[in-house]
Amino acid sequence: MQRLKIIPLFGFMTMLTACGGDMSDLEQFIAETKQAHQGKVDPLPEFPPYQTFSYTVQDVRDPFRAQTDLSSSPIIEESEYNGPRPEATRRREPLENYPVDALKMVGLLQQKTQTWGLVRDPDGTIHRVQPGNYAGQNHGKIVQVSETKIEIVELVPDGLSGWVNRDAQLAMTED
């Protein structure tokens, strides 16, 4: 058992003594290689100093500002505004979570005098709508349902504290 432990130790000692030879030829090769392959790096080019530009013209319009002067157009206080505006107190409907262009009209239901449009949302759910319902993220009110389209009037901000009507449609699709 003792001999089995000594044999690997003897082999290890032999390997250590074999690796401890003269390295002068290796050192000479490294020195020659360093002498033969010395690279030269060009100096960095000189760049001219950066000249800043200051915009000092006072009488000309600033190109970085909006062309329309909003200070000349009166901004109407909300209490003074008489145009269309969204109903703040009404309950939101499920189709108002999606933009109008993401909704698709997929069918029509008629029962006696009542007509409903069928609208598919991006999640694949089909909703039954009629005039008076709301759809789209811009307070869109459905005003007419026909066999080929659903007409919607949206309320969008005009940028001056007011609202404007914008017409939109959902046309019948066959997919």
mmCIF file of C-alpha atoms in Angstrom, residues 5 10 23 32 51 55 61 65-66 75 95 106 110 121 145 170 172:
data_model
loop_
_atom_site.group_PDB
_atom_site.id
_atom_site.type_symbol
_atom_site.label_atom_id
_atom_site.label_comp_id
_atom_site.label_asym_id
_atom_site.label_seq_id
_atom_site.Cartn_x
_atom_site.Cartn_y
_atom_site.Cartn_z
ATOM 1 C CA LYS A 5 1.475 6.159 -2.682
ATOM 2 C CA PHE A 10 8.152 9.777 -7.701
ATOM 3 C CA MET A 23 15.949 28.806 -20.839
ATOM 4 C CA GLU A 32 15.467 39.016 -31.175
ATOM 5 C CA GLN A 51 -15.981 77.247 -33.024
ATOM 6 C CA TYR A 55 -27.649 83.042 -32.810
ATOM 7 C CA ARG A 61 -37.869 84.461 -36.351
ATOM 8 C CA ARG A 65 -39.615 77.884 -32.053
ATOM 9 C CA ALA A 66 -43.102 77.262 -33.424
ATOM 10 C CA ILE A 75 -56.617 80.856 -24.859
ATOM 11 C CA LEU A 95 -64.311 49.894 -26.930
ATOM 12 C CA VAL A 106 -67.206 42.425 -38.849
ATOM 13 C CA GLN A 110 -81.049 43.491 -37.450
ATOM 14 C CA ASP A 121 -61.344 44.685 -30.863
ATOM 15 C CA VAL A 145 -74.687 52.018 -38.228
ATOM 16 C CA LEU A 170 -65.256 51.592 -39.452
ATOM 17 C CA MET A 172 -66.998 46.279 -43.114
#
